[in-house]
mmCIF file of C-alpha atoms and ligand atoms in Angstrom:
data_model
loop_
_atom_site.group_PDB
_atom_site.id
_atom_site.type_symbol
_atom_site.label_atom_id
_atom_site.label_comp_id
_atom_site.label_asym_id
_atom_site.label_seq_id
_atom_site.Cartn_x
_atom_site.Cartn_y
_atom_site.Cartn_z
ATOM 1 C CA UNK T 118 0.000 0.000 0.000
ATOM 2 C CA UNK T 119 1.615 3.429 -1.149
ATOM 3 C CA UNK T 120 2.190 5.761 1.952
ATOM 4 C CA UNK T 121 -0.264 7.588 1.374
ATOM 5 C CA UNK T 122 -2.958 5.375 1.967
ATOM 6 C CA UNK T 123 -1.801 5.093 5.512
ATOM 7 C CA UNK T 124 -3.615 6.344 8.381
ATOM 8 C CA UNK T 125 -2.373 9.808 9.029
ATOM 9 C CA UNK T 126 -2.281 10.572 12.788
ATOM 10 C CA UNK T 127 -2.820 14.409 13.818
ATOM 11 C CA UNK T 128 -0.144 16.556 14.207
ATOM 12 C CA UNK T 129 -1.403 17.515 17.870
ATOM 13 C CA UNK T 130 -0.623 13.682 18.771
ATOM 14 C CA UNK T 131 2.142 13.656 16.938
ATOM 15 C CA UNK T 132 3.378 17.127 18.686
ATOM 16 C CA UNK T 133 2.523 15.511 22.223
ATOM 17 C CA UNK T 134 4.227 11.817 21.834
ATOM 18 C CA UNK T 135 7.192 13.424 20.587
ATOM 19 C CA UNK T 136 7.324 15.874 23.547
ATOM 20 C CA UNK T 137 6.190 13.133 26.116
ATOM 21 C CA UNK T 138 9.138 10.563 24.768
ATOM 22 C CA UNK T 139 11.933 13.314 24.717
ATOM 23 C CA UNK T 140 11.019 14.536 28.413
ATOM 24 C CA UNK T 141 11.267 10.809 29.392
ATOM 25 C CA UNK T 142 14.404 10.099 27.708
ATOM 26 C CA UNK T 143 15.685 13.355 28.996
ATOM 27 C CA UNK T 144 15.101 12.172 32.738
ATOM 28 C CA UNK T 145 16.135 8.898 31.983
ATOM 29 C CA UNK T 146 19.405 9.562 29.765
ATOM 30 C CA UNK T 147 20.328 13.092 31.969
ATOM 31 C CA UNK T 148 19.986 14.333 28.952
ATOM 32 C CA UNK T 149 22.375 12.462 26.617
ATOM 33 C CA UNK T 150 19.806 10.487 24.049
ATOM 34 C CA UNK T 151 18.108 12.378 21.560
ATOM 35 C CA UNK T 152 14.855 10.949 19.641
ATOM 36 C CA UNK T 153 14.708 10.344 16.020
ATOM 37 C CA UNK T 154 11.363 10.141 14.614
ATOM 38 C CA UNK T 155 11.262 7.560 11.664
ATOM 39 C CA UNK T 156 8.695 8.530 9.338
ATOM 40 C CA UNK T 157 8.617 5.026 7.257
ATOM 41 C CA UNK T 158 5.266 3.763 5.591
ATOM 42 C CA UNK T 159 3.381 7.251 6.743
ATOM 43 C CA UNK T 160 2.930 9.677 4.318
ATOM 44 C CA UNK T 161 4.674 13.470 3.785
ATOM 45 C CA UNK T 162 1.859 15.097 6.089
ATOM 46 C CA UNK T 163 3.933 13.473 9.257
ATOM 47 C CA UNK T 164 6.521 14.760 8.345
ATOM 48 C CA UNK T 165 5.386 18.266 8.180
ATOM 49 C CA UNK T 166 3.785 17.600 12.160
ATOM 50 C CA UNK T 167 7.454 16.399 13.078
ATOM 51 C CA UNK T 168 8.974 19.697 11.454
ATOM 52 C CA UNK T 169 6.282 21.770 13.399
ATOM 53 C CA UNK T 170 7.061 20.113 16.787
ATOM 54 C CA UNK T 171 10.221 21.331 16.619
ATOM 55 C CA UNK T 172 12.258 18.699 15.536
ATOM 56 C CA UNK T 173 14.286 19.258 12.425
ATOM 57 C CA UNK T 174 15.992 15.549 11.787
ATOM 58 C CA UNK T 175 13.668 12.497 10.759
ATOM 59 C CA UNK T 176 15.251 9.087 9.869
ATOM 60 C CA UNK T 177 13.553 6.968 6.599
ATOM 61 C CA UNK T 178 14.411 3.155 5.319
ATOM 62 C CA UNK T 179 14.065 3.332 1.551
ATOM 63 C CA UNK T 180 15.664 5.788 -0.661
ATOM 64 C CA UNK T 181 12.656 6.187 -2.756
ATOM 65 C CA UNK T 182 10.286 7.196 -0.092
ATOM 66 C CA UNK T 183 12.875 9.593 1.081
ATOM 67 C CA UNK T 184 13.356 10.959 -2.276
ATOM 68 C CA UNK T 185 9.686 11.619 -2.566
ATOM 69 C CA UNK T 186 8.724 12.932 0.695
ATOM 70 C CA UNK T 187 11.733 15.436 0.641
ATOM 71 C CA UNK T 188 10.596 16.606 -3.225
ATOM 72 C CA UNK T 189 7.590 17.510 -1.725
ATOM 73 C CA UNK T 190 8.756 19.749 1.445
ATOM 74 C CA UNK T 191 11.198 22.646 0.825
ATOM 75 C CA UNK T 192 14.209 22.275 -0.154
ATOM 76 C CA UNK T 193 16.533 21.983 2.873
ATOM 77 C CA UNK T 194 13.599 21.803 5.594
ATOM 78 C CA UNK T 195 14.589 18.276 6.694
ATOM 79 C CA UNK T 196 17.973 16.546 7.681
ATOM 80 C CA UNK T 197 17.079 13.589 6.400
ATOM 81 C CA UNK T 198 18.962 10.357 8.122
ATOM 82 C CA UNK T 199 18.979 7.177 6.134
ATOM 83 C CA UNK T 200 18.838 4.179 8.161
ATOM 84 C CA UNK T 201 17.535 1.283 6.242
ATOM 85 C CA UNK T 202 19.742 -1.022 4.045
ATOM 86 C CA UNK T 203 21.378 1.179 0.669
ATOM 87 C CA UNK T 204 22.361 -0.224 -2.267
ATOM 88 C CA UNK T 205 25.457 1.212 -3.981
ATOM 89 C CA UNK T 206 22.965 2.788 -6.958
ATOM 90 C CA UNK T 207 21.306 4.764 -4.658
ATOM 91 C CA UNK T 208 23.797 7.118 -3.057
ATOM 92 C CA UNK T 209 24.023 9.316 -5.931
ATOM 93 C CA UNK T 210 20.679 10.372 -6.046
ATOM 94 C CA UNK T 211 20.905 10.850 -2.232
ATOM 95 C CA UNK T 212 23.945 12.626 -1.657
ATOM 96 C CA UNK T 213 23.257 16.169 -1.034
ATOM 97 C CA UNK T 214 19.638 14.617 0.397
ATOM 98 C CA UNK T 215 20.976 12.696 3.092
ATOM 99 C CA UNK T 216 22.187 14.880 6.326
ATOM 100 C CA UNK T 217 23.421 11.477 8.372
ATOM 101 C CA UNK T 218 24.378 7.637 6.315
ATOM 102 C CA UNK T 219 23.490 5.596 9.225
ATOM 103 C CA UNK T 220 24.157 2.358 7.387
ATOM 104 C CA UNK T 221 27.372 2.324 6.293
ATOM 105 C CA UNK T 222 28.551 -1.406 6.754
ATOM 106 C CA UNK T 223 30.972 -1.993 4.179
ATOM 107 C CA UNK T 224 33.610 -0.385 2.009
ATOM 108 C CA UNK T 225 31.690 -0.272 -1.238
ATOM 109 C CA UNK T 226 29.367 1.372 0.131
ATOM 110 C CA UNK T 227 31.669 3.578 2.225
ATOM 111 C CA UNK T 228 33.773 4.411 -0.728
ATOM 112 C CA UNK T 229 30.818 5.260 -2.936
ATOM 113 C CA UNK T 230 29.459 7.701 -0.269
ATOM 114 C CA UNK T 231 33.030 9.345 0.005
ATOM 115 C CA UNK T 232 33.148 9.391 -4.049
ATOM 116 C CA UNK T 233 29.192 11.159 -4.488
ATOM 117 C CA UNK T 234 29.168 13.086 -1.150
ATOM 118 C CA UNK T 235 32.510 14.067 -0.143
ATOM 119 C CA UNK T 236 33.154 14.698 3.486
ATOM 120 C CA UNK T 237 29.822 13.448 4.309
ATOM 121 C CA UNK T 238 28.734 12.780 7.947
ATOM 122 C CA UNK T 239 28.944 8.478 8.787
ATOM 123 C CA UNK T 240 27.562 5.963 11.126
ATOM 124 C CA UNK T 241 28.995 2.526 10.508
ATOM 125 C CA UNK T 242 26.239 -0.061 10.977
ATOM 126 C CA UNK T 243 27.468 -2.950 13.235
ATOM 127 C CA UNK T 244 26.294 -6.284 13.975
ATOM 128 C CA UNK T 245 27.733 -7.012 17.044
ATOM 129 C CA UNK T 246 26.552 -10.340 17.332
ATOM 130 C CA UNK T 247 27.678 -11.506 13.824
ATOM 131 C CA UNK T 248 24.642 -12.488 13.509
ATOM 132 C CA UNK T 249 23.233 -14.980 9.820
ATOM 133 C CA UNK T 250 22.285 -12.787 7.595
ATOM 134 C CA UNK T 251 22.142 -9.503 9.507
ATOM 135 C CA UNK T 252 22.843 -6.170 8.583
ATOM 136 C CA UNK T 253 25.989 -4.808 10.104
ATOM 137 C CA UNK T 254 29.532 -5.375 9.642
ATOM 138 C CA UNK T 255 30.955 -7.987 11.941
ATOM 139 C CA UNK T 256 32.426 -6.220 15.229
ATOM 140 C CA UNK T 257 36.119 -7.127 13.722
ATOM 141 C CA UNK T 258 36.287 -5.346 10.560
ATOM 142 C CA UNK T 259 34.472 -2.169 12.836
ATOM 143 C CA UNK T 260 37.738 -0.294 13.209
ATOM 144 C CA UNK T 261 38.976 -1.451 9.997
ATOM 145 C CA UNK T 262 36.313 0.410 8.341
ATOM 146 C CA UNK T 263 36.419 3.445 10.321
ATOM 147 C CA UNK T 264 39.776 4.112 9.425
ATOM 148 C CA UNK T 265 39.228 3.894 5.929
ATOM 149 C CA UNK T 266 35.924 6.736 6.781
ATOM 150 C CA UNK T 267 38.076 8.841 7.743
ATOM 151 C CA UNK T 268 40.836 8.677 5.241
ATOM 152 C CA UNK T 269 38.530 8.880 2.696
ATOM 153 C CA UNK T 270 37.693 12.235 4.230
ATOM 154 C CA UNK T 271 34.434 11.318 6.162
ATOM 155 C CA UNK T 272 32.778 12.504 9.270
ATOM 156 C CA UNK T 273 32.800 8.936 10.967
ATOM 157 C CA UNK T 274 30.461 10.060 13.836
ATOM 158 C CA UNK T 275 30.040 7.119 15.494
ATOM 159 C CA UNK T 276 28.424 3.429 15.196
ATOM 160 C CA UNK T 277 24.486 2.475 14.641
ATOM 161 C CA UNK T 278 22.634 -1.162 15.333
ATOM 162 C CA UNK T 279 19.553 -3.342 15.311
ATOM 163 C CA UNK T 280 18.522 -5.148 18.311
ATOM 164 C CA UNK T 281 17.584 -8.381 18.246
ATOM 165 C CA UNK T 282 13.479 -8.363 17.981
ATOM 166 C CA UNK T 283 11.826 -10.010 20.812
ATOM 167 C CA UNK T 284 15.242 -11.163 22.301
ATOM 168 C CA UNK T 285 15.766 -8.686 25.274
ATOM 169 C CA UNK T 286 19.103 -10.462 26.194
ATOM 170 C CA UNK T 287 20.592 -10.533 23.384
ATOM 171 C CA UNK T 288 19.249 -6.864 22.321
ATOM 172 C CA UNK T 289 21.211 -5.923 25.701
ATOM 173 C CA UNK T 290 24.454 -7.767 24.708
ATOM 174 C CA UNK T 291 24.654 -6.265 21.418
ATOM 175 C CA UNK T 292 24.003 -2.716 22.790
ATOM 176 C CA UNK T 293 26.818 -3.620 25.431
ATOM 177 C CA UNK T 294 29.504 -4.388 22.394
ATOM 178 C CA UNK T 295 28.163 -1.521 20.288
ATOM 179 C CA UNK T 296 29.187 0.974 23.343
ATOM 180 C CA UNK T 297 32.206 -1.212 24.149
ATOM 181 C CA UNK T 298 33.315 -0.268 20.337
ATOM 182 C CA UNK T 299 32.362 3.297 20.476
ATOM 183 C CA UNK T 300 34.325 3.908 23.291
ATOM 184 C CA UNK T 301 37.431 1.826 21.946
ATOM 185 C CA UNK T 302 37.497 4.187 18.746
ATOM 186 C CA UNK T 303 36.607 7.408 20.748
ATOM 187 C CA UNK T 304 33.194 7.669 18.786
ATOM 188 C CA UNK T 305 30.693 9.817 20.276
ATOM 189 C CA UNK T 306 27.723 9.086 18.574
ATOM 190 C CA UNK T 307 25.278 5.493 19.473
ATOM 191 C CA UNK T 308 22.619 5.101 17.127
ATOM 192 C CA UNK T 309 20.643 2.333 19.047
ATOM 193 C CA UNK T 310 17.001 1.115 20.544
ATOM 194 C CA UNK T 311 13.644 1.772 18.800
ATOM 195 C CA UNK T 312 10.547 1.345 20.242
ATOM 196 C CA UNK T 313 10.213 -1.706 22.054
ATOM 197 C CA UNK T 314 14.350 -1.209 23.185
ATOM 198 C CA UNK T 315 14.175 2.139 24.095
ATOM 199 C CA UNK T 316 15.024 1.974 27.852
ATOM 200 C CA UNK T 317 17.375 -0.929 27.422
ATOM 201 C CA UNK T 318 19.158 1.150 24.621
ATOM 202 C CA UNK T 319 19.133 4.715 27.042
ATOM 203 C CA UNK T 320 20.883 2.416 30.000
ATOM 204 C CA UNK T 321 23.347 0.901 27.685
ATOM 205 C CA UNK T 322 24.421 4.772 26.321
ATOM 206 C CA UNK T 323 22.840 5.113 23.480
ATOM 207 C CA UNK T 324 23.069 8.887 22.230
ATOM 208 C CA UNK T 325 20.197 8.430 19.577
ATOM 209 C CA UNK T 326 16.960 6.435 19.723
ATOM 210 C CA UNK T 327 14.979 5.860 16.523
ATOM 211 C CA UNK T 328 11.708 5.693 17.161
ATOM 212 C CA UNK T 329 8.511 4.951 14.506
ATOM 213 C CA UNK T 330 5.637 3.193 16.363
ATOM 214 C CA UNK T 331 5.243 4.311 19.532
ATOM 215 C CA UNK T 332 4.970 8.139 18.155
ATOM 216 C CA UNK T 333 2.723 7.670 14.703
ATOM 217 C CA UNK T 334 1.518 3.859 15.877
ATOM 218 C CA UNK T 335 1.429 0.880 13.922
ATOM 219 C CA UNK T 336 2.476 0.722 10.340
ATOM 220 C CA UNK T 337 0.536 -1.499 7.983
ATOM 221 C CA UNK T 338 2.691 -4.265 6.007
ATOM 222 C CA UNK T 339 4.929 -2.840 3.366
HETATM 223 C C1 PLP F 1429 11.733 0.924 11.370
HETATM 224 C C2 PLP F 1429 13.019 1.215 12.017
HETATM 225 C C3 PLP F 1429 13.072 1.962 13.200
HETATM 226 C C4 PLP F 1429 11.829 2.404 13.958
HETATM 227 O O1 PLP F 1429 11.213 1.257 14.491
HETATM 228 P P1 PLP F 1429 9.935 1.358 15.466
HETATM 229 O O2 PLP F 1429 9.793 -0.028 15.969
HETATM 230 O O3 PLP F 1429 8.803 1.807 14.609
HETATM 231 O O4 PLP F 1429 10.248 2.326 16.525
HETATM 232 C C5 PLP F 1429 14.326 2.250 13.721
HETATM 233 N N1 PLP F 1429 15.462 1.852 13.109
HETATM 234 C C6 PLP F 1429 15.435 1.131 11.984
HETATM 235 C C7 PLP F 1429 16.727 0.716 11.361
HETATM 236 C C8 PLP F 1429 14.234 0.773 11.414
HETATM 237 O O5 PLP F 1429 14.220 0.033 10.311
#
């Protein structure tokens, strides 16, 4: 179903979740975990309630639906963060677009963001687990990568993961090794927890929580 056949919540719902989650992770963090709304599957109109909260960042999974919501705002009004899977192919119609690549997780990928959007601003997506089949480099080739960020003249800001759905321990040991890495490489920023790993993800230092569901509510099957 094309976004905008979604249910649209109202922006005076939207404007109080997002104010009711950032004054809880405020107390909860002291302060040190922002909230990143993730606009996926709803349509542009939002959006344009996140922007009017306040909030100038909002993170989107697919490269077309970012595309299409930013053609329709003004130019500039969002700083757009991509954090679902990218193929190579689509960088160059992002770059310029995208304020924060939070899914870097391997040197193609890397190297074609540093060719189409030079000096561009980097998370490298981890799988600290090394998990089959999931999305993240494996926790040994982390600093490997990192390096070559920043010697390709990137902002390497920091690292970004996945829990594990429905697996609280394990969502708590990979937030554990994604910290443990930051720290190791002097990287400030921890993109981690969404909405059912929020808390864990605040008490294990994360400095960004992405959050869909619990401020727009559920999203109907893609
Ligand atoms: C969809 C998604 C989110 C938001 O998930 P919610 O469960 O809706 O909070 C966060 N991060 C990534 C990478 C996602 O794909």
């Amino acid at each position: 179903m094309p976004p905008e056949n979604r249910p649209v919540p109202p922006a005076g719902q939207v404007l109080d979740r997002l104010e009711a989650i950032q004054g809880h992770l405020d107390v909860r963090s002291g302060g040190r975990t922002r909230l990143l709304p993730v606009t996926k599957a709803f349509p542009v109109e939002v959006v344009s309630s996140v922007l009017a909260a306040g909030f100038q960042d909002v993170g989107e999974n697919y490269a077309q639906e970012l595309l299409e919501k930013n053609r329709q705002l003004s130019p500039g009004r969002v700083g757009w963060h991509m954090i679902g899977g990218l193929q190579r192919n689509k960088v160059r119609r992002l770059a310029g677009v995208v304020k924060l690549w939070q899914t870097v997780d391997r040197a193609s990928l890397l190297d074609e963001i540093a060719k189409r959007d030079s000096g561009a601003r980097i998370l490298v997506q981890v799988d600290p687990l090394n998990g089959e089949g999931k999305a993240g480099c494996p926790p040994s080739e982390v600093e490997e990568l990192v390096a070559r960020g920043v010697d390709s003249g990137l902002d390497v800001a920091g690292l970004m993961t996945v829990g594990a759905a429905g697996d609280p321990a394990a969502t708590r040991r990979a937030f554990k090794v994604l910290a443990e890495l930051a720290d190791s490489l002097d990287l400030a920023e921890r993109s981690m927890g969404m909405t059912d790993d929020m808390d864990l993800a605040v008490d294990m230092g994360s400095t960004m929580v992405r959050v869909g569901r619990a401020l727009f509510g559920e999203r109907l099957p893609r």
